[in-house]
């Protein structure tokens, strides 16, 4: 594939600045994988997975980051992303799980309480309970008890996915959840800033304001 050399020169010079920001190489390496998975641009994922592997990042962590985006963006984008990722990472990864079916429920209760269930309570014919139950059992139950990523890491990476989608209510809720999970305001904001090359300034500026507001609310 032919590349635009002038644009690449600008981009490569721009990307160098992010190496000086106060997040880890591992966190920085995950961000384009998250952004391109959410955006459905699977052809971009292979090179970034390879970069992460070359940096010594655990292949299981890379796959877990992709897996847990399925409740956010749906199965099609995840299957497409995994098809590309498995050109670099063997497809025989074995998950390490907590032997505790209650783990995901406990995590959700601690960080989010019953917010979603309350929000959907007025829906007819039990629809609200159906969605709330599946959010608990699938989003938290099927993924959060995998030990490869910590709860704080999962919350941080999920927030980056929601920011990429630009879903306003979810960004506000998960900003608080990300903080309650143990991530500092500084880490979250600098991680969002490192999303600039992949999602642009409008989403980044909008999102860091929401995180700052969420941090202030939790302090009050």
PDB file of C-alpha atoms in Angstrom:
ATOM      1  CA  UNK A   1       0.000   0.000   0.000  1.00  0.00           C
ATOM      2  CA  UNK A   2       1.364   3.387  -1.004  1.00  0.00           C
ATOM      3  CA  UNK A   3       1.632   5.907   1.813  1.00  0.00           C
ATOM      4  CA  UNK A   4       1.411   9.679   1.647  1.00  0.00           C
ATOM      5  CA  UNK A   5       4.944  10.624   2.640  1.00  0.00           C
ATOM      6  CA  UNK A   6       4.169  14.239   3.499  1.00  0.00           C
ATOM      7  CA  UNK A   7       1.330  13.287   5.841  1.00  0.00           C
ATOM      8  CA  UNK A   8       3.398  10.520   7.436  1.00  0.00           C
ATOM      9  CA  UNK A   9       6.221  12.951   8.134  1.00  0.00           C
ATOM     10  CA  UNK A  10       3.795  15.260   9.948  1.00  0.00           C
ATOM     11  CA  UNK A  11       2.194  12.356  11.811  1.00  0.00           C
ATOM     12  CA  UNK A  12       5.447  10.758  12.935  1.00  0.00           C
ATOM     13  CA  UNK A  13       6.745  14.057  14.259  1.00  0.00           C
ATOM     14  CA  UNK A  14       3.432  14.591  16.091  1.00  0.00           C
ATOM     15  CA  UNK A  15       3.441  11.112  17.646  1.00  0.00           C
ATOM     16  CA  UNK A  16       6.879  11.638  19.202  1.00  0.00           C
ATOM     17  CA  UNK A  17       5.410  14.147  21.641  1.00  0.00           C
ATOM     18  CA  UNK A  18       3.230  11.480  23.262  1.00  0.00           C
ATOM     19  CA  UNK A  19       6.257   9.445  24.342  1.00  0.00           C
ATOM     20  CA  UNK A  20       6.905  12.115  26.979  1.00  0.00           C
ATOM     21  CA  UNK A  21       3.453  11.926  28.578  1.00  0.00           C
ATOM     22  CA  UNK A  22       3.068  10.268  32.021  1.00  0.00           C
ATOM     23  CA  UNK A  23       1.385   6.989  31.126  1.00  0.00           C
ATOM     24  CA  UNK A  24       3.066   3.625  30.643  1.00  0.00           C
ATOM     25  CA  UNK A  25       4.225   2.200  27.315  1.00  0.00           C
ATOM     26  CA  UNK A  26       1.749  -0.619  27.814  1.00  0.00           C
ATOM     27  CA  UNK A  27      -1.173   1.743  28.279  1.00  0.00           C
ATOM     28  CA  UNK A  28      -0.085   3.798  25.278  1.00  0.00           C
ATOM     29  CA  UNK A  29       0.224   0.688  23.103  1.00  0.00           C
ATOM     30  CA  UNK A  30      -3.325  -0.447  23.918  1.00  0.00           C
ATOM     31  CA  UNK A  31      -4.998   2.785  22.826  1.00  0.00           C
ATOM     32  CA  UNK A  32      -4.820   2.468  19.018  1.00  0.00           C
ATOM     33  CA  UNK A  33      -5.965  -1.148  19.321  1.00  0.00           C
ATOM     34  CA  UNK A  34      -8.996   0.030  21.295  1.00  0.00           C
ATOM     35  CA  UNK A  35      -9.745   2.963  19.003  1.00  0.00           C
ATOM     36  CA  UNK A  36      -9.470   1.013  15.733  1.00  0.00           C
ATOM     37  CA  UNK A  37     -11.498  -1.893  17.140  1.00  0.00           C
ATOM     38  CA  UNK A  38     -14.283   0.462  18.193  1.00  0.00           C
ATOM     39  CA  UNK A  39     -14.129   2.319  14.879  1.00  0.00           C
ATOM     40  CA  UNK A  40     -14.208  -0.948  12.938  1.00  0.00           C
ATOM     41  CA  UNK A  41     -10.926  -0.226  11.115  1.00  0.00           C
ATOM     42  CA  UNK A  42      -9.528  -3.721  11.513  1.00  0.00           C
ATOM     43  CA  UNK A  43      -6.794  -3.366   8.879  1.00  0.00           C
ATOM     44  CA  UNK A  44      -5.022  -0.906  11.195  1.00  0.00           C
ATOM     45  CA  UNK A  45      -4.953  -3.307  14.146  1.00  0.00           C
ATOM     46  CA  UNK A  46      -2.292  -5.812  13.049  1.00  0.00           C
ATOM     47  CA  UNK A  47       0.612  -3.364  13.035  1.00  0.00           C
ATOM     48  CA  UNK A  48      -0.311  -2.015  16.476  1.00  0.00           C
ATOM     49  CA  UNK A  49      -0.638  -5.509  17.939  1.00  0.00           C
ATOM     50  CA  UNK A  50       2.812  -6.264  16.528  1.00  0.00           C
ATOM     51  CA  UNK A  51       4.236  -3.102  18.091  1.00  0.00           C
ATOM     52  CA  UNK A  52       2.759  -4.095  21.459  1.00  0.00           C
ATOM     53  CA  UNK A  53       4.224  -7.593  21.216  1.00  0.00           C
ATOM     54  CA  UNK A  54       7.606  -6.173  20.207  1.00  0.00           C
ATOM     55  CA  UNK A  55       7.517  -4.008  23.331  1.00  0.00           C
ATOM     56  CA  UNK A  56       7.131  -7.123  25.458  1.00  0.00           C
ATOM     57  CA  UNK A  57       3.462  -6.611  26.327  1.00  0.00           C
ATOM     58  CA  UNK A  58       1.682  -9.793  27.368  1.00  0.00           C
ATOM     59  CA  UNK A  59      -0.332 -11.191  24.461  1.00  0.00           C
ATOM     60  CA  UNK A  60      -3.119 -12.215  26.834  1.00  0.00           C
ATOM     61  CA  UNK A  61      -3.572  -8.606  27.921  1.00  0.00           C
ATOM     62  CA  UNK A  62      -3.908  -7.491  24.305  1.00  0.00           C
ATOM     63  CA  UNK A  63      -6.565 -10.118  23.609  1.00  0.00           C
ATOM     64  CA  UNK A  64      -8.448  -9.355  26.844  1.00  0.00           C
ATOM     65  CA  UNK A  65      -8.591  -5.677  25.899  1.00  0.00           C
ATOM     66  CA  UNK A  66     -10.231  -6.660  22.612  1.00  0.00           C
ATOM     67  CA  UNK A  67     -12.517  -9.309  24.147  1.00  0.00           C
ATOM     68  CA  UNK A  68     -14.037  -6.948  26.707  1.00  0.00           C
ATOM     69  CA  UNK A  69     -15.060  -4.461  24.009  1.00  0.00           C
ATOM     70  CA  UNK A  70     -17.704  -6.887  22.691  1.00  0.00           C
ATOM     71  CA  UNK A  71     -20.475  -5.670  25.029  1.00  0.00           C
ATOM     72  CA  UNK A  72     -19.602  -2.114  23.934  1.00  0.00           C
ATOM     73  CA  UNK A  73     -19.428  -2.461  20.136  1.00  0.00           C
ATOM     74  CA  UNK A  74     -20.941  -5.862  19.324  1.00  0.00           C
ATOM     75  CA  UNK A  75     -19.613  -9.173  18.134  1.00  0.00           C
ATOM     76  CA  UNK A  76     -18.907  -8.252  14.493  1.00  0.00           C
ATOM     77  CA  UNK A  77     -16.205  -5.678  15.205  1.00  0.00           C
ATOM     78  CA  UNK A  78     -14.592  -7.955  17.777  1.00  0.00           C
ATOM     79  CA  UNK A  79     -14.448 -10.934  15.424  1.00  0.00           C
ATOM     80  CA  UNK A  80     -12.918  -8.706  12.744  1.00  0.00           C
ATOM     81  CA  UNK A  81     -10.350  -7.340  15.198  1.00  0.00           C
ATOM     82  CA  UNK A  82      -9.459 -10.805  16.484  1.00  0.00           C
ATOM     83  CA  UNK A  83      -9.041 -12.178  12.978  1.00  0.00           C
ATOM     84  CA  UNK A  84      -6.336  -9.572  12.432  1.00  0.00           C
ATOM     85  CA  UNK A  85      -4.814  -9.830  15.921  1.00  0.00           C
ATOM     86  CA  UNK A  86      -4.442 -13.588  15.525  1.00  0.00           C
ATOM     87  CA  UNK A  87      -2.178 -13.017  12.548  1.00  0.00           C
ATOM     88  CA  UNK A  88       0.311 -11.954  15.232  1.00  0.00           C
ATOM     89  CA  UNK A  89      -0.895 -13.766  18.373  1.00  0.00           C
ATOM     90  CA  UNK A  90      -1.696 -17.515  18.322  1.00  0.00           C
ATOM     91  CA  UNK A  91      -5.384 -18.297  18.785  1.00  0.00           C
ATOM     92  CA  UNK A  92      -4.828 -20.796  21.626  1.00  0.00           C
ATOM     93  CA  UNK A  93      -4.784 -18.274  24.495  1.00  0.00           C
ATOM     94  CA  UNK A  94      -6.171 -19.721  27.727  1.00  0.00           C
ATOM     95  CA  UNK A  95      -7.963 -17.307  30.070  1.00  0.00           C
ATOM     96  CA  UNK A  96      -7.129 -17.272  33.781  1.00  0.00           C
ATOM     97  CA  UNK A  97     -10.426 -16.862  35.629  1.00  0.00           C
ATOM     98  CA  UNK A  98     -11.522 -16.178  39.165  1.00  0.00           C
ATOM     99  CA  UNK A  99     -13.491 -19.165  40.419  1.00  0.00           C
ATOM    100  CA  UNK A 100     -16.204 -16.865  41.706  1.00  0.00           C
ATOM    101  CA  UNK A 101     -19.453 -16.346  39.765  1.00  0.00           C
ATOM    102  CA  UNK A 102     -20.278 -13.472  42.134  1.00  0.00           C
ATOM    103  CA  UNK A 103     -17.117 -11.499  41.299  1.00  0.00           C
ATOM    104  CA  UNK A 104     -18.550  -9.435  38.436  1.00  0.00           C
ATOM    105  CA  UNK A 105     -21.736  -8.650  40.364  1.00  0.00           C
ATOM    106  CA  UNK A 106     -19.684  -7.468  43.334  1.00  0.00           C
ATOM    107  CA  UNK A 107     -17.502  -5.257  41.136  1.00  0.00           C
ATOM    108  CA  UNK A 108     -20.529  -3.652  39.501  1.00  0.00           C
ATOM    109  CA  UNK A 109     -22.245  -3.077  42.846  1.00  0.00           C
ATOM    110  CA  UNK A 110     -19.131  -1.494  44.327  1.00  0.00           C
ATOM    111  CA  UNK A 111     -18.456   0.854  41.419  1.00  0.00           C
ATOM    112  CA  UNK A 112     -21.880   1.552  39.898  1.00  0.00           C
ATOM    113  CA  UNK A 113     -24.480   0.398  42.393  1.00  0.00           C
ATOM    114  CA  UNK A 114     -27.905  -0.069  40.777  1.00  0.00           C
ATOM    115  CA  UNK A 115     -27.666   2.968  38.484  1.00  0.00           C
ATOM    116  CA  UNK A 116     -28.548   1.187  35.226  1.00  0.00           C
ATOM    117  CA  UNK A 117     -31.295  -0.926  36.772  1.00  0.00           C
ATOM    118  CA  UNK A 118     -32.875   2.207  38.236  1.00  0.00           C
ATOM    119  CA  UNK A 119     -32.550   4.044  34.924  1.00  0.00           C
ATOM    120  CA  UNK A 120     -34.413   1.290  33.049  1.00  0.00           C
ATOM    121  CA  UNK A 121     -36.952   0.441  35.757  1.00  0.00           C
ATOM    122  CA  UNK A 122     -39.947   1.997  33.954  1.00  0.00           C
ATOM    123  CA  UNK A 123     -39.574  -0.017  30.731  1.00  0.00           C
ATOM    124  CA  UNK A 124     -42.545  -2.322  29.978  1.00  0.00           C
ATOM    125  CA  UNK A 125     -42.778  -6.109  30.245  1.00  0.00           C
ATOM    126  CA  UNK A 126     -39.559  -6.615  32.179  1.00  0.00           C
ATOM    127  CA  UNK A 127     -37.357  -5.161  29.424  1.00  0.00           C
ATOM    128  CA  UNK A 128     -35.377  -3.062  31.902  1.00  0.00           C
ATOM    129  CA  UNK A 129     -34.569  -6.045  34.105  1.00  0.00           C
ATOM    130  CA  UNK A 130     -33.552  -8.092  31.056  1.00  0.00           C
ATOM    131  CA  UNK A 131     -31.011  -5.467  29.941  1.00  0.00           C
ATOM    132  CA  UNK A 132     -29.750  -4.854  33.484  1.00  0.00           C
ATOM    133  CA  UNK A 133     -29.347  -8.587  34.166  1.00  0.00           C
ATOM    134  CA  UNK A 134     -27.428  -9.154  30.941  1.00  0.00           C
ATOM    135  CA  UNK A 135     -25.208  -6.157  31.607  1.00  0.00           C
ATOM    136  CA  UNK A 136     -24.314  -7.656  34.982  1.00  0.00           C
ATOM    137  CA  UNK A 137     -23.900 -11.245  33.807  1.00  0.00           C
ATOM    138  CA  UNK A 138     -22.149 -10.590  30.496  1.00  0.00           C
ATOM    139  CA  UNK A 139     -20.288  -7.289  30.744  1.00  0.00           C
ATOM    140  CA  UNK A 140     -19.085  -7.794  34.309  1.00  0.00           C
ATOM    141  CA  UNK A 141     -19.554 -11.529  34.849  1.00  0.00           C
ATOM    142  CA  UNK A 142     -18.042 -12.901  31.640  1.00  0.00           C
ATOM    143  CA  UNK A 143     -15.051 -10.562  31.454  1.00  0.00           C
ATOM    144  CA  UNK A 144     -14.171  -8.893  34.748  1.00  0.00           C
ATOM    145  CA  UNK A 145     -13.336 -12.134  36.514  1.00  0.00           C
ATOM    146  CA  UNK A 146     -10.542 -12.840  34.017  1.00  0.00           C
ATOM    147  CA  UNK A 147      -7.362 -12.194  36.001  1.00  0.00           C
ATOM    148  CA  UNK A 148      -5.183 -10.987  33.101  1.00  0.00           C
ATOM    149  CA  UNK A 149      -6.364  -7.389  33.562  1.00  0.00           C
ATOM    150  CA  UNK A 150      -7.138  -5.654  36.840  1.00  0.00           C
ATOM    151  CA  UNK A 151     -10.511  -4.012  37.409  1.00  0.00           C
ATOM    152  CA  UNK A 152      -8.800  -0.602  37.247  1.00  0.00           C
ATOM    153  CA  UNK A 153      -7.286  -1.454  33.856  1.00  0.00           C
ATOM    154  CA  UNK A 154     -10.602  -2.713  32.531  1.00  0.00           C
ATOM    155  CA  UNK A 155     -12.407   0.427  33.630  1.00  0.00           C
ATOM    156  CA  UNK A 156      -9.726   2.646  32.078  1.00  0.00           C
ATOM    157  CA  UNK A 157      -9.804   0.860  28.728  1.00  0.00           C
ATOM    158  CA  UNK A 158     -13.600   0.636  28.634  1.00  0.00           C
ATOM    159  CA  UNK A 159     -13.768   4.386  29.213  1.00  0.00           C
ATOM    160  CA  UNK A 160     -11.474   4.952  26.221  1.00  0.00           C
ATOM    161  CA  UNK A 161     -13.827   2.848  24.097  1.00  0.00           C
ATOM    162  CA  UNK A 162     -16.874   4.814  25.236  1.00  0.00           C
ATOM    163  CA  UNK A 163     -15.076   8.082  24.506  1.00  0.00           C
ATOM    164  CA  UNK A 164     -14.327   6.820  21.006  1.00  0.00           C
ATOM    165  CA  UNK A 165     -18.038   6.105  20.576  1.00  0.00           C
ATOM    166  CA  UNK A 166     -18.887   9.565  21.999  1.00  0.00           C
ATOM    167  CA  UNK A 167     -21.791   8.315  24.126  1.00  0.00           C
ATOM    168  CA  UNK A 168     -22.350  11.194  26.517  1.00  0.00           C
ATOM    169  CA  UNK A 169     -24.208   9.545  29.410  1.00  0.00           C
ATOM    170  CA  UNK A 170     -21.908   6.519  29.426  1.00  0.00           C
ATOM    171  CA  UNK A 171     -18.786   8.701  29.475  1.00  0.00           C
ATOM    172  CA  UNK A 172     -20.052  10.541  32.549  1.00  0.00           C
ATOM    173  CA  UNK A 173     -20.997   7.336  34.370  1.00  0.00           C
ATOM    174  CA  UNK A 174     -17.819   5.469  33.503  1.00  0.00           C
ATOM    175  CA  UNK A 175     -15.605   8.425  34.351  1.00  0.00           C
ATOM    176  CA  UNK A 176     -16.849   8.066  37.927  1.00  0.00           C
ATOM    177  CA  UNK A 177     -16.529   4.300  37.733  1.00  0.00           C
ATOM    178  CA  UNK A 178     -12.979   4.595  36.470  1.00  0.00           C
ATOM    179  CA  UNK A 179     -12.074   6.818  39.404  1.00  0.00           C
ATOM    180  CA  UNK A 180     -13.816   4.546  41.932  1.00  0.00           C
ATOM    181  CA  UNK A 181     -11.896   1.583  40.514  1.00  0.00           C
ATOM    182  CA  UNK A 182      -8.654   3.217  41.620  1.00  0.00           C
ATOM    183  CA  UNK A 183      -7.474   5.239  38.633  1.00  0.00           C
ATOM    184  CA  UNK A 184      -6.319   8.767  39.396  1.00  0.00           C
ATOM    185  CA  UNK A 185      -7.798  11.765  37.605  1.00  0.00           C
ATOM    186  CA  UNK A 186      -4.337  12.535  36.221  1.00  0.00           C
ATOM    187  CA  UNK A 187      -3.902   9.057  34.742  1.00  0.00           C
ATOM    188  CA  UNK A 188      -7.343   9.097  33.124  1.00  0.00           C
ATOM    189  CA  UNK A 189      -6.870  12.548  31.613  1.00  0.00           C
ATOM    190  CA  UNK A 190      -3.391  11.773  30.270  1.00  0.00           C
ATOM    191  CA  UNK A 191      -4.678   8.510  28.811  1.00  0.00           C
ATOM    192  CA  UNK A 192      -7.453  10.397  27.042  1.00  0.00           C
ATOM    193  CA  UNK A 193      -4.898  12.901  25.756  1.00  0.00           C
ATOM    194  CA  UNK A 194      -2.949   9.995  24.278  1.00  0.00           C
ATOM    195  CA  UNK A 195      -6.077   9.141  22.268  1.00  0.00           C
ATOM    196  CA  UNK A 196      -5.661  12.381  20.289  1.00  0.00           C
ATOM    197  CA  UNK A 197      -4.084  10.805  17.180  1.00  0.00           C
ATOM    198  CA  UNK A 198      -6.901   8.260  16.926  1.00  0.00           C
ATOM    199  CA  UNK A 199     -10.062  10.231  17.776  1.00  0.00           C
ATOM    200  CA  UNK A 200      -9.092  13.914  17.409  1.00  0.00           C
ATOM    201  CA  UNK A 201      -9.313  17.031  19.539  1.00  0.00           C
ATOM    202  CA  UNK A 202     -13.120  17.529  19.854  1.00  0.00           C
ATOM    203  CA  UNK A 203     -13.749  14.175  21.566  1.00  0.00           C
ATOM    204  CA  UNK A 204     -10.640  14.499  23.733  1.00  0.00           C
ATOM    205  CA  UNK A 205     -11.403  18.024  24.957  1.00  0.00           C
ATOM    206  CA  UNK A 206     -15.044  17.119  25.615  1.00  0.00           C
ATOM    207  CA  UNK A 207     -14.068  13.985  27.526  1.00  0.00           C
ATOM    208  CA  UNK A 208     -11.355  15.430  29.746  1.00  0.00           C
ATOM    209  CA  UNK A 209     -13.847  18.066  30.884  1.00  0.00           C
ATOM    210  CA  UNK A 210     -16.291  15.288  31.833  1.00  0.00           C
ATOM    211  CA  UNK A 211     -13.609  13.399  33.762  1.00  0.00           C
ATOM    212  CA  UNK A 212     -12.564  16.544  35.618  1.00  0.00           C
ATOM    213  CA  UNK A 213     -16.195  17.272  36.517  1.00  0.00           C
ATOM    214  CA  UNK A 214     -16.690  13.677  37.700  1.00  0.00           C
ATOM    215  CA  UNK A 215     -13.593  13.889  39.902  1.00  0.00           C
ATOM    216  CA  UNK A 216     -14.843  17.103  41.472  1.00  0.00           C
ATOM    217  CA  UNK A 217     -18.277  15.590  42.142  1.00  0.00           C
ATOM    218  CA  UNK A 218     -16.729  12.600  43.897  1.00  0.00           C
ATOM    219  CA  UNK A 219     -14.609  14.913  46.077  1.00  0.00           C
ATOM    220  CA  UNK A 220     -17.653  16.898  47.218  1.00  0.00           C
TER     221      UNK A 220
END
